[in-house]
Coordinates of C-alpha atoms and ligand atoms in Angstrom, one line a residue:
M48 CA 114.1 -98.5 -214.1
N49 CA 111.7 -95.9 -212.8
R50 CA 110.4 -96.5 -209.2
V51 CA 107.5 -94.5 -208.0
Y52 CA 106.9 -92.9 -204.6
N53 CA 104.2 -95.2 -203.3
F54 CA 102.0 -93.7 -200.6
S55 CA 99.8 -96.9 -200.2
A56 CA 98.5 -97.6 -196.8
G57 CA 99.5 -101.3 -197.1
P58 CA 101.0 -103.3 -198.6
S59 CA 103.5 -100.4 -198.8
M60 CA 107.0 -99.5 -199.8
L61 CA 110.0 -101.5 -198.6
P62 CA 113.4 -100.0 -198.2
E63 CA 115.3 -100.2 -201.5
A64 CA 118.4 -101.5 -199.8
V65 CA 116.2 -104.4 -198.5
L66 CA 114.8 -105.2 -202.0
Q67 CA 118.3 -105.1 -203.4
K68 CA 119.6 -107.5 -200.8
A69 CA 116.7 -109.9 -201.3
A70 CA 117.3 -109.7 -205.1
D71 CA 121.0 -110.5 -204.6
D72 CA 120.2 -113.5 -202.4
M73 CA 117.3 -114.7 -204.6
L74 CA 118.8 -117.6 -206.5
D75 CA 121.4 -118.8 -204.1
Y76 CA 120.9 -117.8 -200.4
Q77 CA 124.4 -117.9 -198.8
G78 CA 125.7 -120.8 -200.8
S79 CA 122.6 -123.0 -200.1
G80 CA 121.9 -123.3 -203.8
Q81 CA 118.3 -122.2 -203.3
S82 CA 116.2 -119.2 -202.5
V83 CA 114.6 -118.6 -199.1
M84 CA 111.2 -119.2 -200.7
E85 CA 112.1 -122.7 -201.6
M86 CA 113.9 -124.1 -198.5
S87 CA 112.4 -126.3 -195.9
H88 CA 111.3 -124.4 -192.8
R89 CA 112.8 -127.2 -190.7
S90 CA 116.3 -126.8 -192.3
P91 CA 119.2 -125.5 -190.2
V92 CA 119.7 -122.6 -192.7
Y93 CA 116.0 -121.4 -192.3
D94 CA 116.2 -122.0 -188.5
G95 CA 119.0 -119.5 -188.5
I96 CA 116.8 -116.9 -190.4
I97 CA 113.7 -117.2 -188.1
K98 CA 115.8 -117.2 -184.9
E99 CA 117.7 -114.1 -186.0
A100 CA 114.5 -112.3 -187.0
Q101 CA 113.1 -112.9 -183.6
R102 CA 116.3 -111.9 -181.8
L103 CA 116.6 -108.7 -183.8
L104 CA 112.9 -107.8 -183.2
R105 CA 113.5 -108.3 -179.5
E106 CA 116.7 -106.1 -179.6
V107 CA 115.3 -103.4 -181.9
M108 CA 112.0 -103.1 -179.9
N109 CA 113.7 -103.7 -176.6
I110 CA 111.1 -106.4 -175.7
P111 CA 111.4 -107.6 -172.1
E112 CA 112.4 -111.2 -171.4
N113 CA 108.9 -112.1 -170.0
Y114 CA 107.2 -111.6 -173.4
Q115 CA 106.8 -114.1 -176.2
V116 CA 107.2 -113.1 -179.8
L117 CA 105.0 -115.0 -182.1
F118 CA 105.2 -115.1 -185.9
L119 CA 101.7 -116.0 -187.1
Q120 CA 99.5 -115.7 -190.2
G121 CA 96.0 -114.5 -190.9
G122 CA 96.7 -110.7 -190.6
A123 CA 95.9 -108.3 -187.9
S124 CA 92.2 -109.1 -188.6
S125 CA 92.6 -112.6 -187.3
Q126 CA 93.9 -111.2 -184.0
F127 CA 90.5 -109.4 -183.6
A128 CA 89.3 -113.0 -182.7
A129 CA 92.5 -114.6 -181.4
V130 CA 92.9 -111.9 -178.7
P131 CA 89.5 -112.5 -177.0
M132 CA 89.8 -116.3 -177.5
N133 CA 93.1 -116.3 -175.6
L134 CA 92.6 -113.5 -173.1
M135 CA 88.9 -113.2 -172.4
T136 CA 89.0 -116.2 -170.1
K137 CA 88.4 -114.9 -166.6
S138 CA 85.5 -112.4 -166.3
H139 CA 84.8 -112.7 -170.0
K140 CA 84.7 -108.9 -170.2
A141 CA 86.8 -106.6 -172.3
D142 CA 86.8 -102.8 -172.8
Y143 CA 87.4 -101.2 -176.2
V144 CA 88.1 -97.7 -177.4
L145 CA 86.6 -97.0 -180.8
S146 CA 88.9 -94.7 -182.6
G147 CA 88.4 -95.8 -186.2
Q148 CA 87.4 -98.6 -188.5
F149 CA 89.8 -101.3 -187.4
S150 CA 89.2 -100.8 -183.6
T151 CA 85.4 -100.9 -184.4
K152 CA 86.0 -104.2 -186.3
A153 CA 88.0 -105.5 -183.4
F154 CA 85.2 -104.6 -181.0
Q155 CA 82.6 -106.3 -183.2
E156 CA 84.6 -109.4 -183.5
G157 CA 85.5 -109.5 -179.8
S158 CA 81.8 -109.2 -179.0
R159 CA 81.3 -112.7 -180.5
Y160 CA 83.4 -114.1 -177.7
G161 CA 82.3 -112.3 -174.6
D162 CA 81.0 -109.1 -173.0
C163 CA 82.7 -106.3 -174.9
K164 CA 82.1 -102.7 -173.9
A165 CA 82.9 -99.6 -176.0
V166 CA 84.1 -97.2 -173.3
A167 CA 84.7 -94.3 -175.7
S168 CA 84.2 -93.5 -179.3
S169 CA 85.1 -90.7 -181.7
K170 CA 82.6 -91.8 -184.3
E171 CA 80.5 -88.5 -184.0
N172 CA 83.7 -86.6 -184.9
N173 CA 84.2 -88.8 -188.0
F174 CA 87.1 -90.4 -186.1
S175 CA 89.1 -87.2 -186.6
C176 CA 90.6 -87.6 -183.1
I177 CA 91.4 -90.0 -180.3
P178 CA 88.2 -89.7 -178.1
P179 CA 88.5 -88.3 -174.6
L180 CA 88.3 -91.0 -171.9
D181 CA 86.2 -91.2 -168.8
E182 CA 88.0 -93.6 -166.5
K183 CA 84.7 -94.2 -164.6
E184 CA 83.6 -96.2 -167.7
F185 CA 86.6 -98.6 -167.4
R186 CA 85.7 -101.9 -165.8
P187 CA 88.4 -103.0 -163.3
D188 CA 87.5 -106.7 -163.7
A189 CA 87.9 -106.6 -167.5
D190 CA 90.2 -109.3 -168.9
Y191 CA 91.9 -106.6 -171.1
F192 CA 91.5 -103.1 -172.5
H193 CA 91.9 -102.7 -176.3
I194 CA 93.1 -99.8 -178.3
C195 CA 94.4 -99.2 -181.9
L196 CA 97.5 -97.2 -181.4
N197 CA 97.6 -95.6 -184.9
N198 CA 94.4 -95.3 -187.0
T199 CA 95.5 -96.0 -190.5
I200 CA 92.4 -94.8 -192.3
Y201 CA 91.8 -91.6 -190.4
G202 CA 95.4 -90.6 -189.8
T203 CA 95.2 -90.3 -186.0
A204 CA 97.3 -91.7 -183.2
W205 CA 97.4 -92.0 -179.5
S206 CA 100.0 -89.6 -178.0
Q207 CA 99.5 -90.8 -174.4
L208 CA 98.4 -94.3 -173.3
P209 CA 95.3 -94.8 -171.1
D210 CA 95.8 -95.7 -167.5
T211 CA 94.1 -99.1 -167.2
G212 CA 95.5 -100.0 -163.8
N213 CA 95.8 -103.8 -163.5
V214 CA 93.8 -104.5 -166.6
P215 CA 96.3 -105.5 -169.4
L216 CA 96.4 -103.0 -172.3
V217 CA 96.2 -104.6 -175.7
A218 CA 97.0 -102.6 -178.8
D219 CA 96.7 -103.1 -182.5
I220 CA 100.0 -101.5 -183.7
S221 CA 99.8 -102.6 -187.4
S222 CA 100.5 -99.2 -188.9
C223 CA 103.0 -97.9 -186.3
I224 CA 105.1 -100.9 -185.3
L225 CA 108.8 -100.0 -185.7
S226 CA 108.0 -96.3 -186.4
R227 CA 109.3 -95.2 -183.0
P228 CA 110.2 -96.8 -179.7
I229 CA 107.3 -98.1 -177.7
D230 CA 107.5 -99.3 -174.1
V231 CA 106.3 -102.9 -174.5
S232 CA 106.2 -103.4 -170.7
K233 CA 103.2 -101.0 -170.7
F234 CA 101.2 -103.5 -172.7
G235 CA 99.9 -107.0 -172.0
L236 CA 99.9 -107.7 -175.7
V237 CA 100.5 -105.9 -179.0
Y238 CA 99.9 -107.2 -182.5
A239 CA 100.5 -106.1 -186.1
G240 CA 100.1 -107.2 -189.6
A241 CA 103.5 -106.9 -191.2
Q242 CA 102.6 -105.2 -194.5
K243 CA 102.9 -101.6 -193.4
N244 CA 106.3 -101.3 -191.8
V245 CA 107.9 -104.7 -191.5
A246 CA 107.6 -107.0 -194.5
P247 CA 105.4 -108.2 -197.4
A248 CA 101.8 -109.3 -196.4
G249 CA 101.5 -112.7 -194.8
L250 CA 103.3 -112.3 -191.5
T251 CA 101.4 -111.3 -188.3
I252 CA 103.5 -110.4 -185.2
V253 CA 102.1 -110.9 -181.7
I254 CA 104.1 -109.9 -178.7
V255 CA 102.4 -111.1 -175.5
R256 CA 103.3 -111.2 -171.8
E257 CA 103.9 -114.8 -170.8
D258 CA 101.6 -114.8 -167.8
L259 CA 98.7 -113.9 -170.1
I260 CA 99.1 -117.1 -172.1
G261 CA 96.9 -119.8 -170.6
E262 CA 94.1 -122.1 -171.5
P263 CA 92.1 -120.4 -174.2
Q264 CA 88.3 -120.4 -174.6
E265 CA 86.8 -123.7 -175.5
G266 CA 86.7 -124.3 -179.2
T267 CA 89.7 -122.1 -180.0
P268 CA 91.3 -123.5 -183.1
T269 CA 94.8 -124.9 -182.5
M270 CA 96.2 -122.3 -185.0
F271 CA 94.8 -119.5 -182.8
N272 CA 96.1 -120.9 -179.6
Y273 CA 99.0 -118.7 -178.3
G274 CA 100.2 -121.4 -176.0
V275 CA 100.6 -123.9 -178.8
M276 CA 102.3 -121.3 -181.0
A277 CA 104.7 -120.2 -178.2
K278 CA 105.6 -123.8 -177.3
N279 CA 106.4 -124.6 -180.9
E280 CA 108.4 -121.3 -181.4
S281 CA 106.0 -120.2 -184.2
M282 CA 106.7 -123.5 -186.1
Y283 CA 103.6 -125.6 -185.2
N284 CA 103.0 -125.6 -188.9
T285 CA 104.8 -123.9 -191.9
P286 CA 105.4 -120.3 -191.0
P287 CA 105.3 -117.4 -193.5
C288 CA 108.9 -118.1 -194.4
W289 CA 109.6 -115.4 -197.0
P290 CA 108.0 -112.4 -195.1
I291 CA 109.9 -113.5 -191.9
Y292 CA 113.2 -113.4 -194.0
I293 CA 112.3 -109.9 -195.3
C294 CA 111.4 -108.9 -191.7
K295 CA 114.9 -109.8 -190.7
L296 CA 116.4 -107.7 -193.5
V297 CA 114.2 -104.7 -192.6
L298 CA 115.3 -105.0 -188.9
E299 CA 118.9 -105.0 -190.0
W300 CA 118.2 -101.9 -192.1
I301 CA 116.6 -100.1 -189.1
Q302 CA 119.5 -101.1 -186.9
N303 CA 122.5 -100.6 -189.2
D304 CA 121.4 -98.0 -191.8
I305 CA 119.0 -95.9 -189.7
G306 CA 120.5 -96.3 -186.2
G307 CA 117.6 -97.9 -184.3
L308 CA 114.1 -96.8 -183.4
S309 CA 114.9 -93.4 -181.8
A310 CA 116.6 -92.4 -185.0
M311 CA 113.7 -93.8 -186.9
E312 CA 111.3 -91.7 -184.9
A313 CA 113.3 -88.5 -185.4
R314 CA 113.3 -89.2 -189.2
N315 CA 109.5 -90.0 -189.2
V316 CA 108.6 -86.9 -187.2
K317 CA 110.6 -84.7 -189.5
K318 CA 108.9 -86.3 -192.6
A319 CA 105.4 -85.8 -191.2
Q320 CA 106.2 -82.2 -190.2
V321 CA 107.0 -81.3 -193.8
L322 CA 103.5 -82.3 -194.8
Y323 CA 101.6 -81.0 -191.8
D324 CA 103.4 -77.6 -192.1
F325 CA 102.4 -77.4 -195.7
L326 CA 98.8 -78.4 -195.0
D327 CA 98.5 -75.9 -192.1
H328 CA 99.5 -73.0 -194.4
S329 CA 97.7 -74.2 -197.5
Q330 CA 94.8 -72.2 -199.0
L331 CA 93.6 -75.2 -200.9
F332 CA 94.3 -78.4 -198.9
K333 CA 93.0 -79.0 -195.3
P334 CA 94.3 -81.6 -192.9
C335 CA 91.6 -84.0 -191.5
A336 CA 93.0 -85.1 -188.2
Q337 CA 92.7 -82.9 -185.2
K338 CA 96.1 -81.4 -184.2
D339 CA 96.5 -83.3 -180.9
S340 CA 95.7 -86.6 -182.6
R341 CA 97.9 -86.5 -185.7
S342 CA 99.6 -89.6 -186.9
I343 CA 103.2 -89.5 -188.2
M344 CA 102.4 -92.5 -190.4
N345 CA 99.2 -91.6 -192.3
V346 CA 98.4 -88.0 -193.2
T347 CA 94.8 -87.4 -194.3
F348 CA 93.7 -84.3 -196.2
V349 CA 91.0 -82.9 -198.5
T350 CA 90.4 -79.9 -200.8
G351 CA 86.8 -79.8 -199.8
D352 CA 85.8 -80.4 -203.4
K353 CA 85.4 -84.1 -204.5
D354 CA 86.2 -83.4 -208.2
L355 CA 89.3 -81.5 -207.3
D356 CA 90.4 -84.3 -205.0
A357 CA 90.0 -86.7 -207.9
K358 CA 92.0 -84.4 -210.2
F359 CA 94.8 -84.1 -207.6
V360 CA 95.0 -87.9 -207.1
K361 CA 95.1 -88.4 -210.9
E362 CA 97.8 -85.8 -211.6
A363 CA 99.9 -86.9 -208.7
A364 CA 99.9 -90.5 -210.0
A365 CA 101.0 -89.3 -213.4
A366 CA 103.8 -87.4 -211.7
G367 CA 105.0 -90.6 -209.9
F368 CA 103.2 -90.1 -206.5
V369 CA 100.9 -93.1 -206.4
N370 CA 98.1 -94.4 -204.1
L371 CA 97.2 -91.0 -202.6
K372 CA 93.5 -91.7 -202.8
G373 CA 91.9 -91.8 -199.3
H374 CA 90.3 -95.0 -198.0
R375 CA 87.1 -95.9 -199.9
S376 CA 85.0 -95.2 -196.8
V377 CA 86.2 -91.6 -196.2
G378 CA 87.3 -90.2 -199.5
G379 CA 89.8 -87.3 -199.9
M380 CA 93.5 -88.1 -199.8
R381 CA 95.8 -90.0 -197.6
A382 CA 99.6 -90.1 -197.8
S383 CA 100.9 -93.1 -195.9
I384 CA 104.5 -92.3 -195.1
Y385 CA 105.8 -95.4 -193.4
N386 CA 109.4 -96.0 -192.5
A387 CA 110.5 -96.9 -196.1
M388 CA 109.2 -93.7 -197.6
P389 CA 112.4 -91.6 -198.2
P390 CA 112.4 -88.0 -196.9
E391 CA 112.9 -86.8 -200.5
G392 CA 109.6 -88.4 -201.5
I393 CA 107.8 -86.2 -199.0
D394 CA 109.7 -83.1 -200.0
K395 CA 108.8 -83.7 -203.7
L396 CA 105.2 -84.4 -202.8
A397 CA 104.9 -81.1 -200.9
A398 CA 106.4 -79.3 -203.8
F399 CA 104.0 -81.0 -206.2
M400 CA 101.0 -80.0 -203.9
K401 CA 102.2 -76.4 -203.8
K402 CA 102.3 -76.3 -207.6
F403 CA 98.9 -77.9 -207.8
E404 CA 97.5 -75.3 -205.4
Q405 CA 98.9 -72.5 -207.6
E406 CA 97.4 -74.0 -210.7
N407 CA 94.0 -74.6 -209.2
S408 CA 93.1 -71.6 -207.1
Ligands
LIG745 C1 96.0 -102.7 -192.0 C2 95.4 -102.8 -190.7 C3 94.6 -103.8 -190.2 C4 94.2 -105.0 -191.1 O1 95.3 -105.8 -191.3 P1 95.2 -107.2 -192.0 O2 96.6 -107.7 -191.9 O3 94.9 -106.9 -193.5 O4 94.2 -108.0 -191.4 C5 94.2 -103.8 -188.9 N1 94.5 -102.8 -188.1 C6 95.3 -101.8 -188.5 C7 95.6 -100.7 -187.5 C8 95.7 -101.7 -189.8 O5 96.5 -100.7 -190.2

């Protein structure tokens, strides 16, 4: 067996220990005589799995009691609509910061459900940074204030949260969930597609402060109604059973093998540092994100020559470093180095880049 180092932005690598455990349990989950994929979501054995996944998520992320944890489907993109449908119910206004493609999509989708305002944007800078904020632009009567905490495509991340006063802060944390501790109490709601750091595609996690769950906008589909989903403990219909089970295994891995989110953060910072240190000193490769906005999950870089970029991506893939091509909308390269990427994968990539630089300059 020859496993590659997979730098895909998502779906992405899962910890090998998790894959092995899932394989061991595949045909007969704990004496049930069936796999988790086959069992009824209403069975006591599955009930134990989903409850434990929720409990572990609360414990690992230190989620306060007054927050609901919802296991939904539809991806982070569905939340671009579900958030306004559920939260934009008082002034029907919401403020958005445009820091990349997903936050722009969230803003566009939100605008279908109410008065959305882009209070800042880094578009003129090709989204190479988190834009500076002018608090005078913030609307104190907005129903929420939306940011994307880690910008997957551009490789940027917020290092400091905006001060939105009494306006609930909502964040798309799809590509940084579980990468480091976050203070959930600073947010009204966070959401994430699971396929970057948590599980296979199919599970969407929403963590929402209970007082924000109310009567949604008229016409909101039942499946998008947070109140219905909370009341039914994410079991209004069939939940994404298998991704929830893998989520449980990943949380156990973070807790038992890594030592929790602070240890996870230290490991991730170190991994990213290896790449950024190399890029900062390279004569050939240049990092794309501005220094004060750098992500520890997605590292974007270019050579400045499209053909050379393509040659690099091709040779890297042949050497076992796959999916390094940048997003189709920006080009260049992107190394997504989520939790499951082992440190030696980064060290080996940096060594490969050094060799490529010597051979091509
Ligand atoms: C991947 C990603 C999305 C899209 O997620 P889907 O689950 O495919 O809808 C949205 N936001 C961010 C920040 C992402 O990284």
